[in-house]
Coordinates of C-alpha atoms and ligand atoms in Angstrom, one line a residue:
M1343 CA -59.6 -42.6 -74.6
T1344 CA -60.0 -45.1 -76.8
M1345 CA -63.2 -47.1 -76.7
L1346 CA -61.8 -49.6 -79.3
S1347 CA -59.3 -51.8 -78.3
N1348 CA -56.4 -51.9 -81.2
L1349 CA -55.3 -55.4 -80.4
A1350 CA -51.5 -54.9 -81.5
P1351 CA -49.2 -57.4 -79.6
I1352 CA -47.9 -55.7 -76.1
P1353 CA -43.9 -56.2 -75.3
E1354 CA -43.2 -59.9 -73.3
L1355 CA -40.0 -60.3 -71.7
F1356 CA -39.4 -63.9 -73.6
V1357 CA -36.3 -64.3 -75.3
S1358 CA -36.9 -66.5 -78.6
Y1359 CA -37.1 -70.6 -78.5
D1360 CA -33.4 -70.9 -79.3
S1361 CA -32.0 -68.1 -76.8
A1362 CA -34.5 -69.8 -74.3
Q1363 CA -32.7 -73.0 -74.8
K1364 CA -29.2 -72.1 -74.6
L1365 CA -30.0 -69.4 -71.9
K1366 CA -31.8 -72.4 -69.8
A1367 CA -28.7 -74.3 -69.8
E1368 CA -26.5 -71.1 -69.1
A1369 CA -28.7 -70.5 -65.7
S1370 CA -28.0 -73.9 -64.4
D1371 CA -24.7 -72.5 -63.4
L1372 CA -26.4 -69.4 -62.0
T1373 CA -27.5 -68.9 -58.1
S1374 CA -31.0 -69.9 -57.9
W1375 CA -33.9 -68.4 -56.1
D1376 CA -36.8 -71.0 -55.9
L1377 CA -39.9 -68.7 -56.0
S1378 CA -43.1 -68.6 -53.6
P1379 CA -46.2 -69.6 -55.2
R1380 CA -47.0 -65.8 -55.0
Q1381 CA -43.6 -64.7 -56.6
I1382 CA -44.2 -67.4 -59.7
C1383 CA -48.0 -66.0 -60.3
D1384 CA -46.3 -62.4 -60.7
L1385 CA -43.5 -63.9 -62.6
E1386 CA -45.7 -65.3 -65.0
L1387 CA -48.1 -61.7 -65.8
L1388 CA -44.5 -60.0 -65.7
M1389 CA -43.0 -62.4 -68.5
N1390 CA -46.3 -62.4 -70.7
G1391 CA -47.1 -58.8 -70.8
G1392 CA -50.0 -59.0 -67.7
F1393 CA -47.8 -56.2 -66.1
N1394 CA -47.2 -54.4 -68.9
P1395 CA -45.1 -51.7 -68.8
L1396 CA -43.0 -53.5 -66.1
K1397 CA -39.9 -55.0 -67.0
G1398 CA -38.6 -57.0 -63.9
F1399 CA -39.4 -57.1 -60.3
L1400 CA -39.3 -53.1 -59.0
S1401 CA -35.9 -51.1 -58.6
Q1402 CA -35.9 -49.4 -55.3
A1403 CA -36.6 -46.4 -57.1
D1404 CA -39.4 -47.9 -58.7
Y1405 CA -41.0 -49.0 -55.6
D1406 CA -40.8 -46.0 -53.2
N1407 CA -42.6 -44.2 -55.8
V1408 CA -45.0 -47.1 -56.3
V1409 CA -45.5 -46.9 -52.4
E1410 CA -46.1 -43.2 -52.0
N1411 CA -47.8 -42.1 -55.3
M1412 CA -48.9 -45.2 -57.4
R1413 CA -46.0 -44.4 -59.7
L1414 CA -43.2 -46.2 -61.2
A1415 CA -39.9 -43.5 -60.9
D1416 CA -40.6 -42.2 -64.5
G1417 CA -43.9 -41.3 -63.7
T1418 CA -46.2 -44.6 -65.3
L1419 CA -49.1 -45.8 -63.1
W1420 CA -48.7 -48.6 -61.5
P1421 CA -50.4 -49.1 -57.8
I1422 CA -48.9 -52.5 -56.0
P1423 CA -45.9 -53.2 -55.8
I1424 CA -44.5 -56.2 -57.2
T1425 CA -41.4 -57.2 -55.4
L1426 CA -39.0 -60.1 -55.5
D1427 CA -38.9 -60.8 -51.4
V1428 CA -35.6 -63.2 -50.3
D1429 CA -34.6 -64.0 -47.0
E1430 CA -31.3 -61.8 -45.5
A1431 CA -28.9 -65.1 -45.9
F1432 CA -29.8 -65.0 -49.4
A1433 CA -29.6 -61.6 -49.8
D1434 CA -26.0 -61.0 -48.5
K1435 CA -24.9 -63.8 -51.1
I1436 CA -26.1 -61.6 -53.8
E1437 CA -23.7 -58.9 -55.5
L1438 CA -25.2 -56.2 -57.5
G1439 CA -25.4 -56.9 -61.2
Q1440 CA -25.1 -60.5 -60.4
D1441 CA -27.9 -62.9 -62.8
I1442 CA -29.9 -65.0 -60.6
A1443 CA -32.2 -67.9 -61.6
L1444 CA -35.9 -68.3 -61.2
R1445 CA -36.3 -71.6 -60.5
D1446 CA -40.2 -72.9 -59.5
Q1447 CA -40.7 -75.3 -56.8
E1448 CA -40.0 -78.5 -58.8
G1449 CA -36.5 -76.7 -59.7
V1450 CA -37.5 -75.2 -63.4
I1451 CA -36.0 -72.7 -64.5
L1452 CA -38.9 -70.2 -65.7
G1453 CA -36.4 -67.0 -66.0
T1454 CA -33.3 -64.9 -64.8
M1455 CA -33.1 -61.8 -63.6
T1456 CA -29.7 -59.1 -63.3
V1457 CA -30.4 -58.4 -59.8
T1458 CA -29.6 -54.0 -59.9
D1459 CA -31.0 -53.9 -56.2
R1460 CA -31.2 -54.9 -52.5
W1461 CA -33.1 -53.3 -49.7
T1462 CA -34.5 -53.9 -46.8
P1463 CA -38.1 -52.2 -47.1
D1464 CA -39.9 -50.1 -44.5
K1465 CA -42.9 -52.8 -44.6
A1466 CA -45.2 -50.8 -41.9
R1467 CA -44.7 -47.7 -44.8
E1468 CA -45.8 -50.6 -47.2
A1469 CA -48.7 -51.3 -45.5
E1470 CA -50.1 -48.0 -44.5
K1471 CA -50.0 -47.2 -48.1
V1472 CA -50.4 -49.8 -49.8
F1473 CA -53.1 -51.4 -48.1
G1474 CA -54.1 -48.7 -45.8
A1475 CA -53.4 -50.0 -42.4
D1476 CA -50.6 -51.8 -40.7
D1477 CA -53.0 -54.5 -39.3
D1478 CA -52.2 -58.2 -39.6
A1479 CA -56.1 -59.0 -39.9
H1480 CA -55.3 -57.5 -43.9
P1481 CA -54.4 -60.7 -45.7
A1482 CA -51.6 -58.9 -47.9
V1483 CA -50.3 -57.2 -44.8
N1484 CA -50.3 -60.5 -42.6
Y1485 CA -48.0 -61.8 -46.0
L1486 CA -46.0 -58.9 -45.8
H1487 CA -44.8 -59.1 -42.1
N1488 CA -45.3 -62.8 -41.9
V1489 CA -44.4 -64.7 -45.0
A1490 CA -42.6 -62.6 -46.9
G1491 CA -38.5 -62.3 -46.9
K1492 CA -37.1 -59.6 -44.9
V1493 CA -35.2 -58.2 -48.2
Y1494 CA -36.1 -56.7 -51.4
L1495 CA -34.4 -57.7 -54.8
G1496 CA -34.9 -55.5 -58.1
G1497 CA -33.9 -55.8 -61.4
P1498 CA -34.6 -56.9 -64.9
V1499 CA -36.5 -60.2 -66.4
V1500 CA -35.4 -62.4 -69.4
G1501 CA -38.5 -64.8 -69.6
I1502 CA -37.2 -68.4 -70.6
Q1503 CA -40.8 -70.2 -69.9
Q1504 CA -44.2 -70.1 -68.6
P1505 CA -45.1 -71.8 -65.5
V1506 CA -46.5 -74.9 -66.3
H1507 CA -49.8 -75.4 -65.5
Y1508 CA -52.0 -79.0 -65.9
D1509 CA -55.3 -77.6 -65.4
F1510 CA -57.4 -76.2 -67.5
R1511 CA -54.6 -75.5 -70.1
A1512 CA -57.1 -74.7 -72.7
R1513 CA -58.9 -71.8 -71.1
R1514 CA -55.4 -70.3 -70.0
D1515 CA -54.4 -67.1 -72.4
T1516 CA -51.5 -64.6 -72.2
P1517 CA -52.6 -61.3 -73.2
N1518 CA -51.2 -61.3 -76.8
E1519 CA -53.3 -64.9 -77.0
L1520 CA -56.1 -63.1 -75.5
R1521 CA -55.7 -60.1 -78.2
A1522 CA -54.9 -62.7 -80.8
Y1523 CA -58.6 -64.2 -80.0
F1524 CA -59.9 -60.9 -80.1
R1525 CA -58.6 -60.0 -83.3
K1526 CA -59.9 -63.4 -84.9
V1527 CA -63.7 -63.1 -83.8
G1528 CA -63.7 -59.5 -84.5
W1529 CA -64.3 -58.0 -80.9
R1530 CA -63.1 -54.7 -80.5
R1531 CA -64.9 -53.8 -77.1
I1532 CA -64.8 -56.0 -74.2
V1533 CA -66.1 -55.6 -70.9
A1534 CA -63.6 -57.7 -68.8
F1535 CA -65.0 -59.3 -65.5
Q1536 CA -62.8 -60.2 -62.9
T1537 CA -64.3 -62.6 -59.9
R1538 CA -62.7 -64.9 -57.2
N1539 CA -66.1 -66.4 -56.4
P1540 CA -68.3 -68.7 -58.2
L1541 CA -71.2 -67.0 -60.4
H1542 CA -74.8 -66.8 -59.9
R1543 CA -77.7 -65.7 -61.5
A1544 CA -77.3 -62.1 -60.1
H1545 CA -73.7 -62.1 -61.2
Q1546 CA -74.9 -63.5 -64.8
E1547 CA -77.4 -60.9 -65.1
L1548 CA -75.2 -58.1 -64.5
T1549 CA -72.3 -59.0 -66.2
F1550 CA -74.8 -59.7 -69.3
R1551 CA -76.5 -56.0 -68.6
A1552 CA -72.9 -54.2 -68.2
A1553 CA -72.1 -55.7 -72.1
K1554 CA -75.1 -54.8 -73.2
E1555 CA -74.9 -51.3 -71.8
A1556 CA -71.0 -51.0 -72.9
Q1557 CA -72.4 -52.4 -76.2
A1558 CA -69.3 -55.0 -76.0
N1559 CA -68.7 -58.3 -75.5
L1560 CA -67.8 -60.2 -72.5
L1561 CA -64.7 -61.5 -71.0
I1562 CA -65.3 -63.7 -67.8
H1563 CA -61.8 -63.6 -66.2
P1564 CA -61.5 -65.3 -63.0
V1565 CA -58.5 -65.2 -60.6
V1566 CA -57.2 -68.8 -60.2
G1567 CA -53.9 -67.7 -59.0
M1568 CA -53.8 -66.6 -55.1
T1569 CA -57.0 -65.1 -53.6
K1570 CA -58.4 -64.8 -50.6
P1571 CA -57.5 -67.1 -47.8
G1572 CA -60.8 -69.5 -47.7
D1573 CA -62.2 -68.8 -51.0
V1574 CA -63.8 -71.6 -53.0
D1575 CA -61.0 -73.2 -54.7
H1576 CA -60.5 -72.6 -58.3
F1577 CA -61.1 -76.2 -59.8
T1578 CA -64.3 -75.7 -58.3
R1579 CA -65.0 -72.3 -59.5
V1580 CA -63.7 -73.0 -63.2
R1581 CA -66.3 -76.1 -63.1
C1582 CA -69.2 -73.7 -61.5
Y1583 CA -68.0 -70.9 -64.5
E1584 CA -68.1 -73.4 -67.3
A1585 CA -71.7 -74.4 -66.5
V1586 CA -73.2 -70.4 -66.2
L1587 CA -71.0 -69.6 -69.9
D1588 CA -73.5 -71.8 -71.3
K1589 CA -76.4 -69.3 -70.1
Y1590 CA -75.3 -66.5 -72.4
P1591 CA -76.3 -65.8 -75.5
A1592 CA -73.4 -67.9 -78.3
S1593 CA -70.5 -65.9 -79.5
T1594 CA -71.4 -63.1 -77.1
T1595 CA -69.2 -64.5 -73.9
S1596 CA -65.5 -65.7 -73.3
M1597 CA -64.4 -66.9 -70.5
S1598 CA -60.2 -67.0 -69.9
L1599 CA -58.4 -67.6 -66.5
L1600 CA -56.2 -65.2 -65.2
N1601 CA -53.1 -66.7 -62.8
L1602 CA -52.9 -63.6 -60.9
A1603 CA -51.6 -63.4 -57.2
M1604 CA -54.6 -60.8 -55.6
R1605 CA -53.5 -58.7 -52.8
M1606 CA -57.1 -57.8 -52.2
A1607 CA -56.3 -54.4 -51.8
G1608 CA -59.4 -52.3 -52.6
P1609 CA -59.1 -49.5 -54.3
R1610 CA -55.1 -49.5 -55.4
E1611 CA -56.4 -53.1 -56.3
A1612 CA -58.6 -51.9 -58.6
V1613 CA -56.5 -50.0 -60.4
W1614 CA -54.3 -52.5 -60.7
H1615 CA -56.8 -54.9 -62.5
G1616 CA -58.0 -52.5 -64.9
L1617 CA -54.1 -52.0 -66.1
I1618 CA -53.8 -55.7 -66.0
R1619 CA -56.9 -56.0 -68.3
A1620 CA -56.0 -53.4 -70.4
N1621 CA -52.7 -55.6 -71.5
H1622 CA -55.3 -58.3 -72.0
G1623 CA -56.8 -56.2 -74.6
C1624 CA -60.0 -55.2 -72.8
T1625 CA -61.7 -51.8 -73.3
H1626 CA -64.0 -51.5 -70.1
F1627 CA -63.8 -53.4 -66.5
I1628 CA -66.8 -53.9 -64.1
V1629 CA -66.1 -52.4 -60.5
G1630 CA -68.4 -53.5 -57.7
R1631 CA -69.1 -52.3 -54.6
D1632 CA -66.4 -53.3 -52.1
H1633 CA -64.2 -54.4 -55.2
A1634 CA -61.2 -56.8 -53.8
G1635 CA -62.2 -55.7 -50.3
P1636 CA -60.1 -57.6 -47.6
G1637 CA -62.6 -58.1 -44.9
K1638 CA -63.0 -56.5 -41.8
N1639 CA -59.7 -54.8 -39.9
S1640 CA -58.5 -56.4 -36.0
Q1641 CA -61.1 -53.5 -34.8
G1642 CA -63.9 -55.3 -36.8
E1643 CA -64.3 -52.2 -39.1
D1644 CA -64.1 -52.7 -43.1
F1645 CA -60.5 -51.4 -44.4
Y1646 CA -61.9 -49.5 -46.9
G1647 CA -64.8 -47.5 -47.9
P1648 CA -67.8 -49.6 -50.1
Y1649 CA -67.6 -47.1 -53.6
D1650 CA -63.8 -46.0 -52.5
A1651 CA -62.5 -48.8 -55.6
Q1652 CA -65.0 -47.5 -57.7
D1653 CA -63.9 -43.8 -57.0
L1654 CA -60.2 -44.3 -57.2
F1655 CA -60.6 -46.2 -61.0
R1656 CA -62.8 -43.5 -62.1
K1657 CA -59.9 -40.9 -61.4
Y1658 CA -57.5 -42.7 -63.5
Q1659 CA -59.2 -44.1 -65.9
D1660 CA -58.1 -42.7 -68.6
E1661 CA -54.6 -43.0 -68.0
I1662 CA -55.6 -47.0 -67.0
G1663 CA -57.1 -47.0 -70.8
V1664 CA -60.2 -49.0 -69.5
E1665 CA -63.5 -47.2 -69.0
M1666 CA -65.6 -48.5 -65.8
V1667 CA -68.7 -49.5 -65.8
D1668 CA -70.2 -49.8 -62.3
F1669 CA -71.7 -52.8 -60.6
K1670 CA -75.1 -53.2 -60.5
H1671 CA -76.5 -54.4 -57.2
M1672 CA -79.1 -56.8 -58.8
V1673 CA -81.9 -58.3 -57.0
F1674 CA -84.6 -60.8 -57.7
V1675 CA -88.0 -59.7 -57.8
Q1676 CA -90.4 -62.3 -57.2
E1677 CA -93.5 -61.0 -58.9
R1678 CA -91.5 -60.6 -62.0
A1679 CA -89.5 -63.6 -61.5
Q1680 CA -86.3 -61.6 -63.0
Y1681 CA -83.5 -59.6 -62.0
E1682 CA -83.5 -56.0 -61.8
P1683 CA -80.9 -53.4 -60.8
N1684 CA -81.6 -52.7 -56.7
D1685 CA -81.7 -48.9 -57.7
E1686 CA -84.1 -48.7 -60.5
I1687 CA -87.1 -50.7 -59.0
V1688 CA -89.7 -47.6 -58.8
D1689 CA -92.6 -49.9 -57.0
K1690 CA -90.4 -51.2 -54.0
D1691 CA -93.5 -51.2 -51.8
N1692 CA -95.3 -53.4 -54.0
V1693 CA -93.1 -55.9 -54.8
T1694 CA -91.1 -58.8 -53.2
I1695 CA -87.1 -58.5 -53.2
L1696 CA -85.2 -61.6 -52.8
N1697 CA -81.7 -61.8 -52.4
I1698 CA -79.2 -64.2 -50.4
S1699 CA -75.5 -62.5 -49.1
G1700 CA -72.3 -64.7 -49.6
T1701 CA -72.9 -65.5 -45.4
E1702 CA -76.3 -67.0 -46.3
L1703 CA -75.0 -69.1 -49.0
R1704 CA -72.2 -70.0 -47.2
R1705 CA -74.5 -71.1 -44.3
R1706 CA -76.9 -73.0 -46.7
L1707 CA -74.1 -75.0 -48.1
A1708 CA -72.6 -75.4 -44.3
E1709 CA -75.7 -76.9 -43.7
G1710 CA -76.9 -78.8 -46.2
L1711 CA -80.3 -76.7 -46.5
E1712 CA -82.0 -75.6 -50.0
I1713 CA -80.6 -73.2 -52.3
P1714 CA -83.3 -71.8 -54.5
E1715 CA -83.1 -71.8 -58.4
W1716 CA -83.8 -68.4 -59.0
F1717 CA -80.5 -67.8 -56.8
S1718 CA -78.4 -70.3 -58.8
F1719 CA -77.8 -72.3 -61.2
P1720 CA -78.5 -76.0 -60.6
E1721 CA -75.1 -77.1 -62.1
V1722 CA -73.3 -74.6 -59.8
V1723 CA -75.2 -75.6 -56.7
A1724 CA -74.5 -79.2 -57.3
E1725 CA -70.6 -78.1 -57.7
L1726 CA -70.5 -76.7 -55.2
R1727 CA -72.5 -78.9 -52.6
K1728 CA -69.5 -81.8 -54.0
T1729 CA -66.3 -79.6 -52.5
R1730 CA -68.9 -78.0 -49.5
P1731 CA -70.8 -81.0 -48.0
P1732 CA -72.3 -79.7 -45.3
R1733 CA -70.0 -79.3 -42.0
S1734 CA -71.3 -82.1 -40.4
Q1735 CA -69.4 -83.9 -43.0
Q1736 CA -66.7 -82.3 -43.5
G1737 CA -63.3 -82.8 -41.8
F1738 CA -62.3 -80.4 -39.1
T1739 CA -59.1 -79.6 -37.0
V1740 CA -59.5 -79.0 -33.3
F1741 CA -56.2 -76.9 -32.0
F1742 CA -55.4 -76.9 -28.2
T1743 CA -53.0 -74.3 -26.9
G1744 CA -51.4 -73.7 -23.3
F1745 CA -48.7 -74.3 -21.1
S1746 CA -47.0 -77.3 -20.4
G1747 CA -48.9 -79.3 -18.3
S1748 CA -51.9 -77.4 -18.9
G1749 CA -54.1 -80.1 -19.3
K1750 CA -53.9 -79.8 -23.1
S1751 CA -53.3 -83.9 -23.5
T1752 CA -55.4 -85.0 -21.5
I1753 CA -58.9 -83.2 -22.7
A1754 CA -57.4 -83.9 -25.9
N1755 CA -57.5 -87.6 -25.4
A1756 CA -60.6 -87.6 -23.4
L1757 CA -62.1 -85.4 -26.5
M1758 CA -60.5 -88.3 -29.0
V1759 CA -62.4 -90.7 -27.4
K1760 CA -65.6 -89.3 -27.4
L1761 CA -65.8 -88.4 -30.7
M1762 CA -64.8 -92.4 -31.7
E1763 CA -67.7 -93.2 -29.6
M1764 CA -70.0 -91.2 -32.0
G1765 CA -67.9 -92.6 -34.9
G1766 CA -69.0 -91.3 -38.3
R1767 CA -65.4 -89.8 -39.2
P1768 CA -61.2 -90.9 -38.5
V1769 CA -60.2 -89.3 -35.7
T1770 CA -55.9 -88.6 -35.7
L1771 CA -54.4 -87.2 -32.1
L1772 CA -51.4 -85.0 -32.6
D1773 CA -50.2 -84.7 -28.9
G1774 CA -47.4 -82.7 -28.4
D1775 CA -45.2 -85.3 -27.1
I1776 CA -46.6 -87.8 -30.2
V1777 CA -45.1 -85.6 -32.5
R1778 CA -42.0 -84.8 -30.9
K1779 CA -41.2 -88.2 -31.4
N1780 CA -42.8 -89.4 -34.8
L1781 CA -42.5 -86.1 -37.0
S1782 CA -39.9 -83.3 -35.1
S1783 CA -37.5 -85.4 -32.9
E1784 CA -34.3 -83.8 -34.6
L1785 CA -36.3 -80.5 -33.1
G1786 CA -35.5 -78.2 -30.1
F1787 CA -37.2 -75.5 -28.1
S1788 CA -36.0 -72.3 -29.9
K1789 CA -38.7 -69.8 -31.6
E1790 CA -37.6 -71.2 -35.2
H1791 CA -38.0 -75.4 -33.9
R1792 CA -41.1 -74.2 -32.3
D1793 CA -42.4 -72.9 -35.4
L1794 CA -41.0 -75.7 -37.6
N1795 CA -42.7 -78.3 -35.0
I1796 CA -46.4 -76.3 -35.3
R1797 CA -46.3 -75.9 -38.9
R1798 CA -45.5 -79.6 -39.4
I1799 CA -48.8 -80.3 -37.3
G1800 CA -50.5 -77.7 -39.1
Y1801 CA -49.5 -79.5 -42.6
V1802 CA -50.4 -83.4 -41.1
A1803 CA -53.8 -81.3 -39.9
S1804 CA -55.3 -79.9 -43.1
E1805 CA -53.8 -82.8 -44.9
I1806 CA -56.4 -84.9 -42.6
T1807 CA -59.1 -82.1 -42.6
K1808 CA -58.7 -82.3 -46.6
N1809 CA -59.8 -85.6 -46.6
G1810 CA -62.6 -85.1 -44.1
G1811 CA -60.9 -86.5 -41.3
I1812 CA -60.8 -85.2 -37.5
A1813 CA -57.6 -83.9 -36.5
I1814 CA -56.9 -83.1 -33.0
C1815 CA -53.6 -81.1 -32.5
A1816 CA -52.3 -80.4 -28.9
P1817 CA -49.0 -78.9 -28.7
I1818 CA -47.8 -75.6 -26.4
A1819 CA -48.1 -73.4 -30.0
P1820 CA -46.5 -70.3 -27.8
Y1821 CA -46.6 -68.1 -31.1
A1822 CA -50.1 -66.7 -31.9
T1823 CA -48.9 -66.1 -36.0
T1824 CA -48.0 -69.5 -36.1
R1825 CA -50.9 -70.6 -35.3
R1826 CA -52.8 -67.8 -37.4
A1827 CA -51.0 -69.9 -40.2
V1828 CA -51.8 -73.0 -39.5
R1829 CA -55.2 -71.7 -39.0
E1830 CA -55.2 -70.3 -42.6
E1831 CA -54.0 -73.4 -44.2
I1832 CA -56.6 -75.7 -42.4
E1833 CA -59.8 -73.2 -43.1
Q1834 CA -59.1 -73.9 -47.0
F1835 CA -60.2 -77.4 -46.3
G1836 CA -62.8 -77.4 -43.2
A1837 CA -63.0 -75.4 -39.8
F1838 CA -60.2 -74.9 -37.1
C1839 CA -61.4 -74.9 -33.8
E1840 CA -58.9 -73.2 -31.4
V1841 CA -59.2 -74.1 -27.8
H1842 CA -57.1 -72.3 -25.5
V1843 CA -56.3 -74.6 -22.1
A1844 CA -55.9 -71.8 -19.6
T1845 CA -54.9 -72.9 -16.6
T1846 CA -52.6 -70.3 -15.4
I1847 CA -48.8 -70.5 -15.2
E1848 CA -49.0 -70.6 -11.6
E1849 CA -51.3 -73.5 -11.1
C1850 CA -49.0 -75.4 -14.3
E1851 CA -45.9 -74.8 -11.9
R1852 CA -47.5 -76.1 -8.7
R1853 CA -48.8 -79.5 -10.3
D1854 CA -45.8 -79.9 -12.0
R1855 CA -46.7 -83.4 -13.3
K1856 CA -43.2 -84.1 -15.2
G1857 CA -41.0 -82.2 -12.8
L1858 CA -39.8 -79.9 -15.8
Y1859 CA -40.8 -76.6 -13.8
K1860 CA -38.6 -77.2 -11.1
L1861 CA -35.7 -77.8 -13.6
A1862 CA -36.6 -74.9 -15.5
R1863 CA -36.5 -72.6 -12.4
E1864 CA -33.1 -74.3 -11.9
G1865 CA -31.6 -73.3 -14.9
K1866 CA -31.5 -77.0 -16.2
I1867 CA -34.3 -76.6 -18.7
K1868 CA -33.7 -73.5 -20.7
E1869 CA -36.3 -71.5 -22.8
F1870 CA -39.1 -73.1 -21.3
T1871 CA -42.4 -71.8 -22.2
G1872 CA -43.9 -69.5 -19.5
I1873 CA -41.0 -69.5 -17.7
S1874 CA -37.9 -68.2 -19.6
D1875 CA -39.8 -68.4 -22.9
P1876 CA -42.8 -66.2 -24.3
Y1877 CA -46.3 -67.6 -24.9
D1878 CA -48.9 -65.6 -26.5
V1879 CA -52.5 -65.7 -24.9
P1880 CA -54.8 -66.6 -27.5
T1881 CA -57.3 -63.3 -28.1
D1882 CA -59.7 -64.8 -29.7
P1883 CA -59.9 -68.3 -29.8
E1884 CA -63.0 -70.2 -30.5
L1885 CA -63.2 -71.5 -26.7
S1886 CA -61.3 -70.9 -23.6
V1887 CA -61.6 -73.6 -20.8
E1888 CA -60.8 -73.1 -17.3
T1889 CA -59.1 -76.4 -15.9
E1890 CA -59.2 -75.6 -12.3
N1891 CA -61.9 -77.8 -10.1
V1892 CA -63.0 -78.7 -13.6
E1893 CA -63.6 -82.3 -14.5
V1894 CA -61.8 -83.6 -17.6
D1895 CA -64.5 -84.9 -18.8
N1896 CA -66.4 -81.8 -18.3
C1897 CA -63.4 -79.8 -20.2
A1898 CA -64.3 -81.8 -23.3
H1899 CA -67.9 -81.9 -23.3
Q1900 CA -67.2 -78.1 -23.5
V1901 CA -65.3 -78.7 -26.6
L1902 CA -67.8 -81.0 -27.8
L1903 CA -70.8 -78.7 -27.2
K1904 CA -68.5 -76.0 -29.3
L1905 CA -68.2 -78.2 -32.2
E1906 CA -71.8 -78.6 -32.2
S1907 CA -72.4 -75.5 -32.0
M1908 CA -70.4 -74.7 -34.8
G1909 CA -72.2 -77.7 -37.2
L1910 CA -69.4 -80.1 -36.9
I1911 CA -71.5 -82.2 -35.5
A1912 CA -74.8 -83.3 -35.6
A1913 CA -76.8 -82.8 -32.3
S1914 CA -76.9 -85.7 -30.3
Ligands
PPS1380 S1 -44.0 -76.3 -28.9 O1 -43.4 -75.2 -28.0 O2 -45.7 -76.1 -29.2 O3 -43.2 -76.6 -29.9 O4 -44.2 -77.5 -27.7 P1 -44.2 -78.8 -28.0 O5 -44.1 -79.4 -29.6 O6 -45.2 -78.6 -27.5 O7 -43.7 -79.8 -26.8 C1 -43.5 -79.3 -26.0 C2 -43.6 -80.5 -24.6 O8 -42.0 -80.5 -24.6 C3 -41.6 -80.6 -23.2 N1 -40.8 -79.3 -22.8 C4 -40.8 -78.1 -23.2 N2 -41.9 -77.4 -23.5 C5 -41.4 -76.1 -23.1 N3 -40.7 -75.1 -22.9 C6 -39.4 -76.1 -22.7 N4 -38.0 -75.9 -23.1 C7 -39.5 -77.9 -23.3 N5 -39.1 -78.7 -23.2 C8 -39.2 -79.6 -23.0 C9 -43.1 -80.1 -22.5 O9 -42.9 -81.6 -21.5 C10 -43.7 -80.2 -23.0 O10 -45.1 -81.1 -22.9 P2 -46.8 -80.9 -22.5 O11 -47.8 -81.8 -23.7 O12 -47.1 -79.6 -23.8 O13 -46.7 -80.7 -21.0

């Protein structure tokens, strides 16, 4: 295995500046695909050599072999499918051999692709093989089934220009820019640290030790593309990283931002991360406990074993071309006032070992509690507090769901008034009927239209939540996947409290306040939820309220108590 990086430039997919200008003009006549945020991340790394040796989005033969064997059709190690997923309508328009333009979300042409392959993947197989289970609790499996298009296109890509980033421009480097930097400063052994979380003292200590052990320089290489839903946003994280960078001995450590869209694929992802770091000129890579772990599956168990990623990486490290440095679990030893690797402490019975888990940190931030100096750096804590004020000062969304006539609007109205009486944050009610009048007046009740309606509500609620307000939504929202998508969108900014108004369909029909059930039974209203259209009963709502023989005031009060227990409103 090469212990010194040769740092020669690696192949990119870009054409020269002059050719790019010509190609860009020609490409404006091509059929265009508007790339999703994840596809933009993938394309950037394809074009700049981060995904070397890939020459484009995977062909079907490469895809099949990657899914089954972690290898391209020619046998090269590659663990994660990099595919261009599109909808069926777009796929039907494309002839094999045709060139298409790949545009970013503002319409800028980033590259072109010659479509050589088009196929409908077996997504359940991809989920099982690549992510270990066909379980939507895995963020990438959820993405695969509920966000990605049905059809994959494959073919070589020609790069015209990098996606434009306006943030932290000086901190972003292509693999060749990093290689050139390492050549310039004379670094030949470089240990990369991959992260999607803020760094605290333990991370600083472990990365510093890893670099010392490997006799290497250190590259902090955080992911700023797409990480796990719910992570701290990258703007905050980069400000935190910049603060931590000052804590390393001068000129031993550098930082560069990686616009990768993570899949949270644990072991396979670790191998992928290693290959990407090899492309960026690194010789060593820190692999931690539960590397790129996706959290719990729908049975509440871990998707992967805590050291599966390390085992798989070790198995392939010669082929990856990067040596693994095991993550040390660092803990703070109070008596010695320093961090030490947990498994190297011999006098455990005589010392006090301190540690704060990620969950505990989030709790302390959420509740505005003290975060001790031994745990993190004051600058990092100050940044985190700015982004994550205590929950009682953050925005949040209460999302009622239930049949028509279940009492959603009535309870939502009562809740709104109670919250306004308490004061502190602006409250907005997005009731089903109000939304259908003001935002969705052109929509009907097909699955597609209902989804669009709920996504619009989710979008508005997420903006309200982001800006520190309270959004109360009260649509039927019959589909679990759409509710989940809304939850994920909102949880980036604040809490989401799903309230199932669990009035039975029989009771709703008996009440029939608007006379709609009668019409639905007579077939005069089609696709009526609960009568002639489905309703996915929430399996895990924050709260379920019964309305039969319960006063509205009491139902609204139950919601208030729930919000209080979630720390969203101060105890009265
Ligand atoms: S959805 O499925 O979430 O988009 O529905 P929503 O926007 O909440 O709108 C539901 C209200 O529209 C009336 N209505 C129907 N409901 C269900 N199915 C059909 N086909 C339908 N047609 C009209 C109904 O009065 C709902 O009002 P609520 O407030 O729920 O009683």
